[in-house]
Amino acid sequence: MRKLYNQFRPTQRRLFHHWSLGQRRSNWSRLRSRISSVYYSSQFDGLGPVVTAHSAWSPPPATPSWSSSGQDSWAPVTLRVPQPPVSAVSDDGGVNGHRRCYHTGFQPNHQSELTQPSDFLHRTLGSYSTATATSRPSFQFTHGACAIPKYNAKRISNGGDALYSVGCGEDAYFCRHDSLGVADGVGGWEGVKNANPALFSQKLMHYAYAEVDKYEDIEHLEFAHYYDINPVDILRKSYTRVLEDAYVQGIRGSCTACLAILRDDELRIANLGDCGVGIIRQGEFIFRNEEQQHSFNYPYQIGTGCADRPEDAHVFTIKVQLGDIIVLGSDGLFDNLFDEDILEEIHNHVPAPLLTPGASDTTSTSTGKPRLDPLFHINPQVISTSIAQRARLVSEESRFTSSPFQTRAMQEGFYHQGGKADDITVLVAVVADLEDSPDRR
């Protein structure tokens, strides 16, 4: 161990000076990334998210509320990461040798309404550059989240432990300044003894957050590989830790998952199943993933006894620009809203000049880097809430509306009218300039 420590000491010495200068900034960014606002607004105390229910359809505040002391009243305290005990997992990844994978409660099609453009091809993450290209633009996320459970009786919670993720019915998500994640527990486990797909998805997102966080902690070896982060690797490590918990606690479950990680101007995406992610630039989709389905009503999923693995995820690497809007959601969003519906909500909340190429770009005189005009502001929290509420309206309407789910069901020979009742989770992030900081320069 000492030999291994000495091997990495030169790297730590080189990075320590920059790290110490930016520690205050880094700690604040880490706290800000743990703020999760949902349709039921959430605050954080020492035990995790505390959820407050608001009256239906009341719009959220455009900006966070501020306490009289001048401190952000939504800022969370540092949460501990519970470490699961190391235990043996059965060869097939199941609990007690049990092998089972489920179809979802409804029947989505494997076709997405808008498939990926031809110039966004799958790429193995082994080809990522390991260079810390300081000449490339450095970005971060400003983000918002809204989650609406299928049944109001289901509380949005943190699973009773100090988890970094927020649960909404069987959905779960996390938001950070550099990454987003959403998972959707497969409802077909209902009625199976010891099944808990909601807890399974929530723990998967919790561990994904914790694994990403290691790349910003100088005490972990991952700190030296900050730019090499691989979303499939994050998903694999998180899945392993959830299986360990499932084995010890005797629970069963499975979920779909989608992770998006930002490094400089590169967005790295891993999607397994029927969650969705899209990138909007100047008012139009430049990217939309295609969901993964084995067959009708049978999405790819990872869980106890499932044959699918994190390595089966679709992988994308996309160059992003300042002002790009990323929308990440569970199938409760994309089964109820067409892409043009999502764009309409974005257009309603984004200043018109930002939808015109080049109209809002300015250049910093100090750095020479492009920046968004400060007169124009995009509020991702307002956008996420607006999109989620519209999806909910469609999900509750069965007579006078159409939906992507209805279209796909009819293509497969099933009659269905209207939207699909489901948990709805919407994450919206805006690519923003990384303010001058010595953290990793």
Short mmCIF file of C-alpha atoms in Angstrom, two decimals:
data_model
loop_
_atom_site.label_atom_id
_atom_site.label_comp_id
_atom_site.label_asym_id
_atom_site.label_seq_id
_atom_site.Cartn_x
_atom_site.Cartn_y
_atom_site.Cartn_z
CA MET A 1 0.00 0.00 0.00
CA ARG A 2 2.85 2.40 0.82
CA LYS A 3 4.43 1.67 -2.54
CA LEU A 4 1.14 2.48 -4.26
CA TYR A 5 0.81 5.66 -2.20
CA ASN A 6 4.31 6.81 -3.14
CA GLN A 7 3.54 6.15 -6.77
CA PHE A 8 0.75 8.71 -6.71
CA ARG A 9 2.38 11.29 -4.43
CA PRO A 10 3.97 13.27 -7.31
CA THR A 11 0.55 13.62 -8.92
CA GLN A 12 -0.94 14.74 -5.62
CA ARG A 13 1.80 17.34 -5.09
CA ARG A 14 1.24 18.80 -8.55
CA LEU A 15 -2.49 19.05 -8.00
CA PHE A 16 -2.54 20.07 -4.35
CA HIS A 17 -1.70 23.73 -4.92
CA HIS A 18 -4.48 24.21 -7.45
CA TRP A 19 -6.86 22.18 -5.32
CA SER A 20 -6.28 24.24 -2.18
CA LEU A 21 -6.82 27.54 -3.99
CA GLY A 22 -10.15 26.35 -5.34
CA GLN A 23 -11.33 24.39 -2.32
CA ARG A 24 -13.85 26.97 -1.16
CA ARG A 25 -15.23 27.28 -4.69
CA SER A 26 -15.29 23.48 -5.09
CA ASN A 27 -17.12 22.94 -1.80
CA TRP A 28 -19.75 25.53 -2.74
CA SER A 29 -20.24 23.92 -6.16
CA ARG A 30 -20.64 20.54 -4.51
CA LEU A 31 -23.26 21.88 -2.12
CA ARG A 32 -25.12 23.66 -4.89
CA SER A 33 -25.18 20.46 -6.95
CA ARG A 34 -27.10 18.66 -4.20
CA ILE A 35 -30.02 21.07 -4.30
CA SER A 36 -33.00 19.16 -5.68
CA SER A 37 -36.24 20.97 -6.40
CA VAL A 38 -39.19 18.89 -7.47
CA TYR A 39 -42.89 19.38 -8.03
CA TYR A 40 -42.96 18.65 -4.38
CA SER A 41 -40.15 21.07 -3.45
CA SER A 42 -37.36 19.43 -1.47
CA GLN A 43 -34.90 20.82 1.04
CA PHE A 44 -32.01 19.06 2.72
CA ASP A 45 -31.24 18.52 6.36
CA GLY A 46 -28.67 16.25 7.96
CA LEU A 47 -30.68 13.16 7.07
CA GLY A 48 -31.30 13.94 3.42
CA PRO A 49 -34.05 15.54 1.32
CA VAL A 50 -37.06 16.94 3.17
CA VAL A 51 -40.06 17.20 0.87
CA THR A 52 -42.78 19.84 1.13
CA ALA A 53 -46.03 19.35 -0.79
CA HIS A 54 -47.42 22.34 -2.69
CA SER A 55 -50.89 22.89 -4.08
CA ALA A 56 -51.43 21.32 -7.48
CA TRP A 57 -50.34 23.33 -10.49
CA SER A 58 -48.90 26.20 -8.46
CA PRO A 59 -45.90 27.54 -10.41
CA PRO A 60 -42.53 27.33 -8.67
CA PRO A 61 -40.63 30.49 -7.80
CA ALA A 62 -38.42 31.71 -10.63
CA THR A 63 -35.48 31.92 -8.23
CA PRO A 64 -34.67 30.17 -4.94
CA SER A 65 -35.92 31.79 -1.78
CA TRP A 66 -33.31 33.44 0.38
CA SER A 67 -33.20 33.62 4.14
CA SER A 68 -32.79 36.85 6.05
CA SER A 69 -29.20 35.94 6.80
CA GLY A 70 -28.39 36.11 3.11
CA GLN A 71 -27.61 32.38 2.87
CA ASP A 72 -29.28 30.07 0.40
CA SER A 73 -32.09 28.40 2.35
CA TRP A 74 -32.05 25.46 -0.08
CA ALA A 75 -28.37 24.65 0.41
CA PRO A 76 -27.91 21.13 1.78
CA VAL A 77 -25.49 19.96 4.38
CA THR A 78 -22.88 17.39 3.47
CA LEU A 79 -24.49 13.97 3.34
CA ARG A 80 -22.74 10.81 4.32
CA VAL A 81 -22.54 7.94 1.86
CA PRO A 82 -23.58 4.70 3.58
CA GLN A 83 -21.15 1.96 2.63
CA PRO A 84 -22.81 -1.38 1.88
CA PRO A 85 -21.22 -4.42 3.46
CA VAL A 86 -19.10 -6.49 1.13
CA SER A 87 -20.91 -9.70 0.39
CA ALA A 88 -21.06 -12.44 -2.16
CA VAL A 89 -23.39 -11.98 -5.10
CA SER A 90 -24.70 -14.96 -7.02
CA ASP A 91 -23.10 -15.66 -10.38
CA ASP A 92 -26.16 -14.55 -12.30
CA GLY A 93 -26.44 -11.28 -10.40
CA GLY A 94 -29.64 -12.41 -8.69
CA VAL A 95 -30.74 -12.83 -5.12
CA ASN A 96 -30.55 -16.41 -3.85
CA GLY A 97 -30.14 -17.61 -7.41
CA HIS A 98 -33.46 -16.11 -8.45
CA ARG A 99 -33.55 -14.99 -12.07
CA ARG A 100 -36.35 -12.77 -13.21
CA CYS A 101 -36.75 -9.75 -15.48
CA TYR A 102 -40.03 -7.99 -16.02
CA HIS A 103 -41.94 -6.18 -18.64
CA THR A 104 -43.19 -2.74 -17.68
CA GLY A 105 -46.75 -2.16 -16.56
CA PHE A 106 -47.60 -0.61 -19.95
CA GLN A 107 -46.32 -1.32 -23.41
CA PRO A 108 -43.98 1.25 -24.99
CA ASN A 109 -42.60 0.67 -28.45
CA HIS A 110 -38.92 0.29 -29.24
CA GLN A 111 -39.16 3.08 -31.82
CA SER A 112 -38.54 6.66 -30.67
CA GLU A 113 -40.25 9.58 -32.36
CA LEU A 114 -36.94 11.19 -33.29
CA THR A 115 -33.90 8.99 -33.66
CA GLN A 116 -30.33 10.17 -33.39
CA PRO A 117 -28.83 12.09 -36.32
CA SER A 118 -26.34 10.17 -38.41
CA ASP A 119 -23.42 12.31 -37.28
CA PHE A 120 -23.89 11.31 -33.66
CA LEU A 121 -22.56 7.76 -33.68
CA HIS A 122 -21.91 5.38 -30.84
CA ARG A 123 -18.36 5.57 -29.64
CA THR A 124 -16.51 3.38 -27.22
CA LEU A 125 -15.43 5.26 -24.16
CA GLY A 126 -11.95 3.79 -24.44
CA SER A 127 -11.22 6.35 -27.13
CA TYR A 128 -11.72 9.35 -24.85
CA SER A 129 -8.79 11.70 -24.74
CA THR A 130 -6.93 11.68 -21.43
CA ALA A 131 -5.39 15.09 -22.03
CA THR A 132 -6.51 18.01 -19.90
CA ALA A 133 -7.02 20.24 -22.92
CA THR A 134 -6.99 23.67 -21.31
CA SER A 135 -7.61 25.32 -24.68
CA ARG A 136 -11.02 23.66 -24.95
CA PRO A 137 -14.09 25.39 -23.50
CA SER A 138 -14.89 24.45 -19.92
CA PHE A 139 -18.56 24.23 -19.04
CA GLN A 140 -20.81 23.27 -16.16
CA PHE A 141 -24.53 22.70 -15.66
CA THR A 142 -27.13 24.97 -14.17
CA HIS A 143 -29.99 22.58 -13.55
CA GLY A 144 -33.52 22.10 -12.34
CA ALA A 145 -35.69 19.05 -11.69
CA CYS A 146 -39.36 18.26 -11.37
CA ALA A 147 -40.79 14.89 -10.37
CA ILE A 148 -44.48 14.00 -10.22
CA PRO A 149 -45.49 10.57 -8.87
CA LYS A 150 -48.12 8.49 -10.58
CA TYR A 151 -50.17 8.40 -7.41
CA ASN A 152 -50.21 11.39 -5.07
CA ALA A 153 -50.29 9.01 -2.12
CA LYS A 154 -46.74 7.94 -2.97
CA ARG A 155 -44.40 10.29 -1.19
CA ILE A 156 -41.27 11.62 -2.76
CA SER A 157 -38.53 10.55 -0.39
CA ASN A 158 -34.90 9.67 0.07
CA GLY A 159 -35.57 6.09 1.10
CA GLY A 160 -35.14 6.75 4.82
CA ASP A 161 -31.35 7.00 4.57
CA ALA A 162 -28.96 9.82 3.79
CA LEU A 163 -29.07 9.33 0.03
CA TYR A 164 -27.90 11.69 -2.66
CA SER A 165 -30.79 10.68 -4.91
CA VAL A 166 -34.44 11.72 -4.77
CA GLY A 167 -37.18 9.16 -5.33
CA CYS A 168 -40.52 9.78 -7.02
CA GLY A 169 -42.73 6.71 -7.01
CA GLU A 170 -40.52 4.17 -8.78
CA ASP A 171 -38.41 6.86 -10.46
CA ALA A 172 -35.22 8.27 -8.95
CA TYR A 173 -32.78 10.97 -10.01
CA PHE A 174 -29.82 13.13 -9.05
CA CYS A 175 -28.45 16.43 -10.33
CA ARG A 176 -24.91 17.79 -10.09
CA HIS A 177 -23.03 20.68 -11.64
CA ASP A 178 -21.28 18.14 -13.91
CA SER A 179 -23.71 15.24 -14.29
CA LEU A 180 -27.33 14.12 -14.36
CA GLY A 181 -28.92 10.75 -13.77
CA VAL A 182 -32.38 9.20 -13.85
CA ALA A 183 -33.59 5.65 -13.23
CA ASP A 184 -37.03 4.09 -13.56
CA GLY A 185 -37.94 1.07 -11.47
CA VAL A 186 -39.72 -1.58 -13.54
CA GLY A 187 -43.31 -1.87 -12.34
CA GLY A 188 -43.69 -5.51 -13.34
CA TRP A 189 -42.24 -6.56 -9.98
CA GLU A 190 -45.46 -5.60 -8.23
CA GLY A 191 -46.77 -8.49 -6.19
CA VAL A 192 -43.46 -10.37 -6.06
CA LYS A 193 -42.26 -11.14 -2.55
CA ASN A 194 -39.52 -8.78 -1.29
CA ALA A 195 -39.60 -6.80 -4.54
CA ASN A 196 -38.83 -3.08 -4.26
CA PRO A 197 -37.96 -1.57 -7.65
CA ALA A 198 -38.38 1.95 -6.23
CA LEU A 199 -35.61 1.42 -3.68
CA PHE A 200 -33.50 -0.33 -6.31
CA SER A 201 -33.63 2.66 -8.67
CA GLN A 202 -33.05 5.14 -5.85
CA LYS A 203 -29.97 3.35 -4.57
CA LEU A 204 -28.59 3.03 -8.10
CA MET A 205 -28.75 6.80 -8.54
CA HIS A 206 -27.36 7.39 -5.05
CA TYR A 207 -24.30 5.28 -5.76
CA ALA A 208 -23.89 6.84 -9.21
CA TYR A 209 -23.71 10.27 -7.56
CA ALA A 210 -21.17 8.97 -5.04
CA GLU A 211 -19.00 7.41 -7.76
CA VAL A 212 -18.95 10.63 -9.81
CA ASP A 213 -18.11 12.60 -6.68
CA LYS A 214 -14.90 10.60 -6.20
CA TYR A 215 -13.43 12.29 -9.27
CA GLU A 216 -13.50 15.61 -7.40
CA ASP A 217 -12.11 14.29 -4.13
CA ILE A 218 -8.32 14.40 -3.86
CA GLU A 219 -8.43 11.56 -1.33
CA HIS A 220 -9.53 9.14 -4.06
CA LEU A 221 -7.37 7.77 -6.87
CA GLU A 222 -10.08 8.76 -9.35
CA PHE A 223 -9.12 12.41 -8.79
CA ALA A 224 -6.07 11.94 -11.04
CA HIS A 225 -8.35 10.60 -13.82
CA TYR A 226 -10.93 13.38 -13.77
CA TYR A 227 -11.07 13.70 -17.56
CA ASP A 228 -11.22 9.94 -18.14
CA ILE A 229 -14.58 9.45 -16.43
CA ASN A 230 -16.71 6.85 -18.18
CA PRO A 231 -20.51 6.79 -17.63
CA VAL A 232 -20.71 3.05 -18.31
CA ASP A 233 -18.05 2.46 -15.67
CA ILE A 234 -20.00 4.63 -13.23
CA LEU A 235 -23.15 2.64 -13.99
CA ARG A 236 -21.31 -0.66 -13.55
CA LYS A 237 -19.82 0.28 -10.16
CA SER A 238 -23.15 1.61 -8.93
CA TYR A 239 -24.95 -1.52 -10.06
CA THR A 240 -22.44 -3.72 -8.23
CA ARG A 241 -22.98 -1.82 -5.00
CA VAL A 242 -26.77 -2.04 -5.33
CA LEU A 243 -26.55 -5.80 -5.86
CA GLU A 244 -24.49 -6.09 -2.67
CA ASP A 245 -27.19 -4.22 -0.77
CA ALA A 246 -29.91 -6.32 -2.38
CA TYR A 247 -28.17 -9.53 -1.37
CA VAL A 248 -27.77 -8.43 2.25
CA GLN A 249 -31.27 -6.99 2.59
CA GLY A 250 -32.97 -9.69 0.54
CA ILE A 251 -34.71 -7.30 -1.84
CA ARG A 252 -35.45 -7.73 -5.53
CA GLY A 253 -35.96 -5.27 -8.31
CA SER A 254 -34.74 -3.86 -11.60
CA CYS A 255 -34.68 -0.52 -13.36
CA THR A 256 -33.73 1.34 -16.50
CA ALA A 257 -31.12 4.10 -16.23
CA CYS A 258 -29.57 7.05 -18.04
CA LEU A 259 -26.43 8.99 -17.06
CA ALA A 260 -25.04 12.15 -18.66
CA ILE A 261 -21.62 13.47 -17.60
CA LEU A 262 -20.06 16.75 -18.71
CA ARG A 263 -16.31 17.16 -19.18
CA ASP A 264 -15.16 20.41 -20.78
CA ASP A 265 -17.32 20.66 -23.93
CA GLU A 266 -18.00 16.91 -24.14
CA LEU A 267 -21.24 15.35 -22.95
CA ARG A 268 -20.86 11.61 -22.32
CA ILE A 269 -24.08 9.63 -22.18
CA ALA A 270 -24.89 6.05 -21.25
CA ASN A 271 -28.52 4.97 -21.62
CA LEU A 272 -29.94 1.55 -20.82
CA GLY A 273 -33.64 1.02 -21.40
CA ASP A 274 -36.42 3.46 -22.19
CA CYS A 275 -35.33 6.61 -20.36
CA GLY A 276 -34.63 9.48 -22.71
CA VAL A 277 -32.21 12.34 -23.27
CA GLY A 278 -32.27 15.17 -25.78
CA ILE A 279 -30.11 18.19 -26.54
CA ILE A 280 -31.70 21.41 -27.79
CA ARG A 281 -29.65 24.10 -29.49
CA GLN A 282 -31.19 27.36 -30.70
CA GLY A 283 -34.69 25.98 -30.34
CA GLU A 284 -34.22 22.65 -32.15
CA PHE A 285 -33.24 19.12 -31.19
CA ILE A 286 -29.71 18.34 -32.33
CA PHE A 287 -29.77 14.96 -30.58
CA ARG A 288 -32.34 12.49 -29.28
CA ASN A 289 -31.50 9.01 -28.14
CA GLU A 290 -33.37 5.89 -29.21
CA GLU A 291 -34.73 3.76 -26.40
CA GLN A 292 -33.63 0.15 -25.94
CA GLN A 293 -36.28 -2.56 -26.05
CA HIS A 294 -35.96 -6.33 -26.24
CA SER A 295 -39.52 -6.43 -27.49
CA PHE A 296 -42.80 -4.65 -26.93
CA ASN A 297 -43.29 -3.96 -23.21
CA TYR A 298 -39.80 -5.28 -22.42
CA PRO A 299 -37.12 -2.56 -22.02
CA TYR A 300 -33.50 -3.26 -21.27
CA GLN A 301 -33.04 -3.24 -17.49
CA ILE A 302 -30.49 -4.06 -14.83
CA GLY A 303 -31.49 -5.78 -11.63
CA THR A 304 -31.53 -8.94 -9.58
CA GLY A 305 -31.41 -11.90 -11.91
CA CYS A 306 -31.51 -9.86 -15.14
CA ALA A 307 -29.41 -10.85 -18.12
CA ASP A 308 -28.81 -7.23 -19.19
CA ARG A 309 -25.66 -5.53 -17.98
CA PRO A 310 -24.45 -1.92 -17.79
CA GLU A 311 -22.13 -2.69 -20.69
CA ASP A 312 -25.23 -3.15 -22.89
CA ALA A 313 -26.05 0.55 -22.62
CA HIS A 314 -26.06 2.79 -25.67
CA VAL A 315 -23.11 5.16 -25.47
CA PHE A 316 -22.90 8.62 -27.02
CA THR A 317 -20.30 11.39 -26.97
CA ILE A 318 -21.54 14.80 -28.08
CA LYS A 319 -19.87 18.18 -28.34
CA VAL A 320 -21.97 20.80 -26.58
CA GLN A 321 -21.98 24.57 -26.80
CA LEU A 322 -22.71 27.39 -24.42
CA GLY A 323 -26.47 27.71 -23.96
CA ASP A 324 -27.36 24.16 -25.05
CA ILE A 325 -30.32 22.73 -23.12
CA ILE A 326 -30.24 19.09 -22.01
CA VAL A 327 -33.52 17.35 -21.17
CA LEU A 328 -33.27 14.03 -19.34
CA GLY A 329 -36.34 12.10 -18.27
CA SER A 330 -38.01 8.83 -17.46
CA ASP A 331 -40.42 7.19 -19.88
CA GLY A 332 -43.23 8.97 -18.07
CA LEU A 333 -42.11 12.08 -19.93
CA PHE A 334 -41.35 10.70 -23.38
CA ASP A 335 -44.41 8.41 -23.48
CA ASN A 336 -46.69 11.42 -22.98
CA LEU A 337 -45.06 14.29 -24.88
CA PHE A 338 -43.91 14.42 -28.47
CA ASP A 339 -40.62 16.16 -29.13
CA GLU A 340 -42.45 19.17 -30.57
CA ASP A 341 -44.41 19.46 -27.30
CA ILE A 342 -41.15 19.64 -25.35
CA LEU A 343 -39.78 22.26 -27.75
CA GLU A 344 -42.94 24.32 -27.37
CA GLU A 345 -42.52 24.46 -23.60
CA ILE A 346 -38.88 25.44 -23.98
CA HIS A 347 -39.78 28.19 -26.45
CA ASN A 348 -42.29 29.51 -23.92
CA HIS A 349 -39.57 30.00 -21.31
CA VAL A 350 -36.43 30.86 -23.27
CA PRO A 351 -35.87 34.46 -24.43
CA ALA A 352 -36.41 34.72 -28.18
CA PRO A 353 -32.89 36.05 -28.92
CA LEU A 354 -31.42 32.83 -27.52
CA LEU A 355 -33.33 30.87 -30.17
CA THR A 356 -31.62 32.78 -32.99
CA PRO A 357 -28.13 31.67 -34.07
CA GLY A 358 -25.48 34.04 -32.77
CA ALA A 359 -27.93 36.65 -31.54
CA SER A 360 -27.09 36.25 -27.87
CA ASP A 361 -23.37 35.46 -27.99
CA THR A 362 -20.89 37.87 -26.50
CA THR A 363 -17.16 37.58 -25.96
CA SER A 364 -15.41 38.18 -22.67
CA THR A 365 -12.77 40.89 -23.02
CA SER A 366 -10.65 39.28 -20.31
CA THR A 367 -10.59 35.69 -21.55
CA GLY A 368 -11.68 35.94 -25.18
CA LYS A 369 -14.18 33.12 -24.55
CA PRO A 370 -17.78 33.21 -25.78
CA ARG A 371 -20.37 33.94 -23.11
CA LEU A 372 -24.13 34.24 -22.99
CA ASP A 373 -25.41 37.78 -22.81
CA PRO A 374 -26.20 38.36 -19.11
CA LEU A 375 -29.39 40.17 -20.12
CA PHE A 376 -30.83 36.82 -21.24
CA HIS A 377 -31.51 34.23 -18.59
CA ILE A 378 -32.65 30.61 -18.87
CA ASN A 379 -34.24 29.15 -15.74
CA PRO A 380 -33.98 25.34 -15.93
CA GLN A 381 -36.21 24.87 -12.87
CA VAL A 382 -39.11 26.71 -14.51
CA ILE A 383 -38.62 24.74 -17.74
CA SER A 384 -38.52 21.35 -16.02
CA THR A 385 -41.67 22.10 -14.03
CA SER A 386 -43.53 23.33 -17.11
CA ILE A 387 -42.61 20.22 -19.11
CA ALA A 388 -43.52 17.85 -16.26
CA GLN A 389 -46.89 19.50 -15.66
CA ARG A 390 -47.75 19.28 -19.34
CA ALA A 391 -46.79 15.59 -19.38
CA ARG A 392 -49.02 15.02 -16.37
CA LEU A 393 -51.99 16.66 -18.07
CA VAL A 394 -51.59 14.29 -21.02
CA SER A 395 -51.12 11.26 -18.76
CA GLU A 396 -54.46 11.96 -17.08
CA GLU A 397 -56.36 12.54 -20.33
CA SER A 398 -57.82 9.49 -22.06
CA ARG A 399 -60.26 10.96 -24.58
CA PHE A 400 -59.25 14.11 -26.38
CA THR A 401 -55.50 13.89 -26.72
CA SER A 402 -52.88 11.74 -28.41
CA SER A 403 -49.49 10.71 -27.14
CA PRO A 404 -46.35 8.90 -28.30
CA PHE A 405 -47.47 5.95 -26.18
CA GLN A 406 -50.79 5.79 -28.00
CA THR A 407 -49.02 5.89 -31.37
CA ARG A 408 -46.64 3.08 -30.45
CA ALA A 409 -49.34 0.90 -28.94
CA MET A 410 -51.42 1.10 -32.09
CA GLN A 411 -48.38 0.30 -34.23
CA GLU A 412 -48.09 -2.94 -32.25
CA GLY A 413 -51.77 -3.77 -32.66
CA PHE A 414 -52.97 -2.65 -29.22
CA TYR A 415 -55.79 -0.18 -28.74
CA HIS A 416 -54.96 2.68 -26.41
CA GLN A 417 -56.40 6.18 -26.23
CA GLY A 418 -54.70 9.18 -24.63
CA GLY A 419 -51.65 9.36 -22.42
CA LYS A 420 -49.96 6.88 -20.12
CA ALA A 421 -50.29 7.10 -16.35
CA ASP A 422 -46.79 6.85 -14.92
CA ASP A 423 -44.27 8.51 -12.65
CA ILE A 424 -42.85 11.54 -14.45
CA THR A 425 -39.32 12.81 -13.88
CA VAL A 426 -37.85 15.71 -15.86
CA LEU A 427 -34.31 17.05 -15.48
CA VAL A 428 -33.29 20.17 -17.39
CA ALA A 429 -29.73 21.46 -17.52
CA VAL A 430 -28.29 24.47 -19.33
CA VAL A 431 -24.67 24.40 -20.46
CA ALA A 432 -23.10 27.40 -18.74
CA ASP A 433 -19.63 28.87 -18.65
CA LEU A 434 -17.40 27.52 -15.89
CA GLU A 435 -16.49 30.62 -13.95
CA ASP A 436 -12.79 31.27 -13.64
CA SER A 437 -11.54 28.93 -10.96
CA PRO A 438 -8.18 27.26 -10.30
CA ASP A 439 -9.87 23.98 -9.38
CA ARG A 440 -8.51 21.95 -12.30
CA ARG A 441 -6.34 24.27 -14.30
#
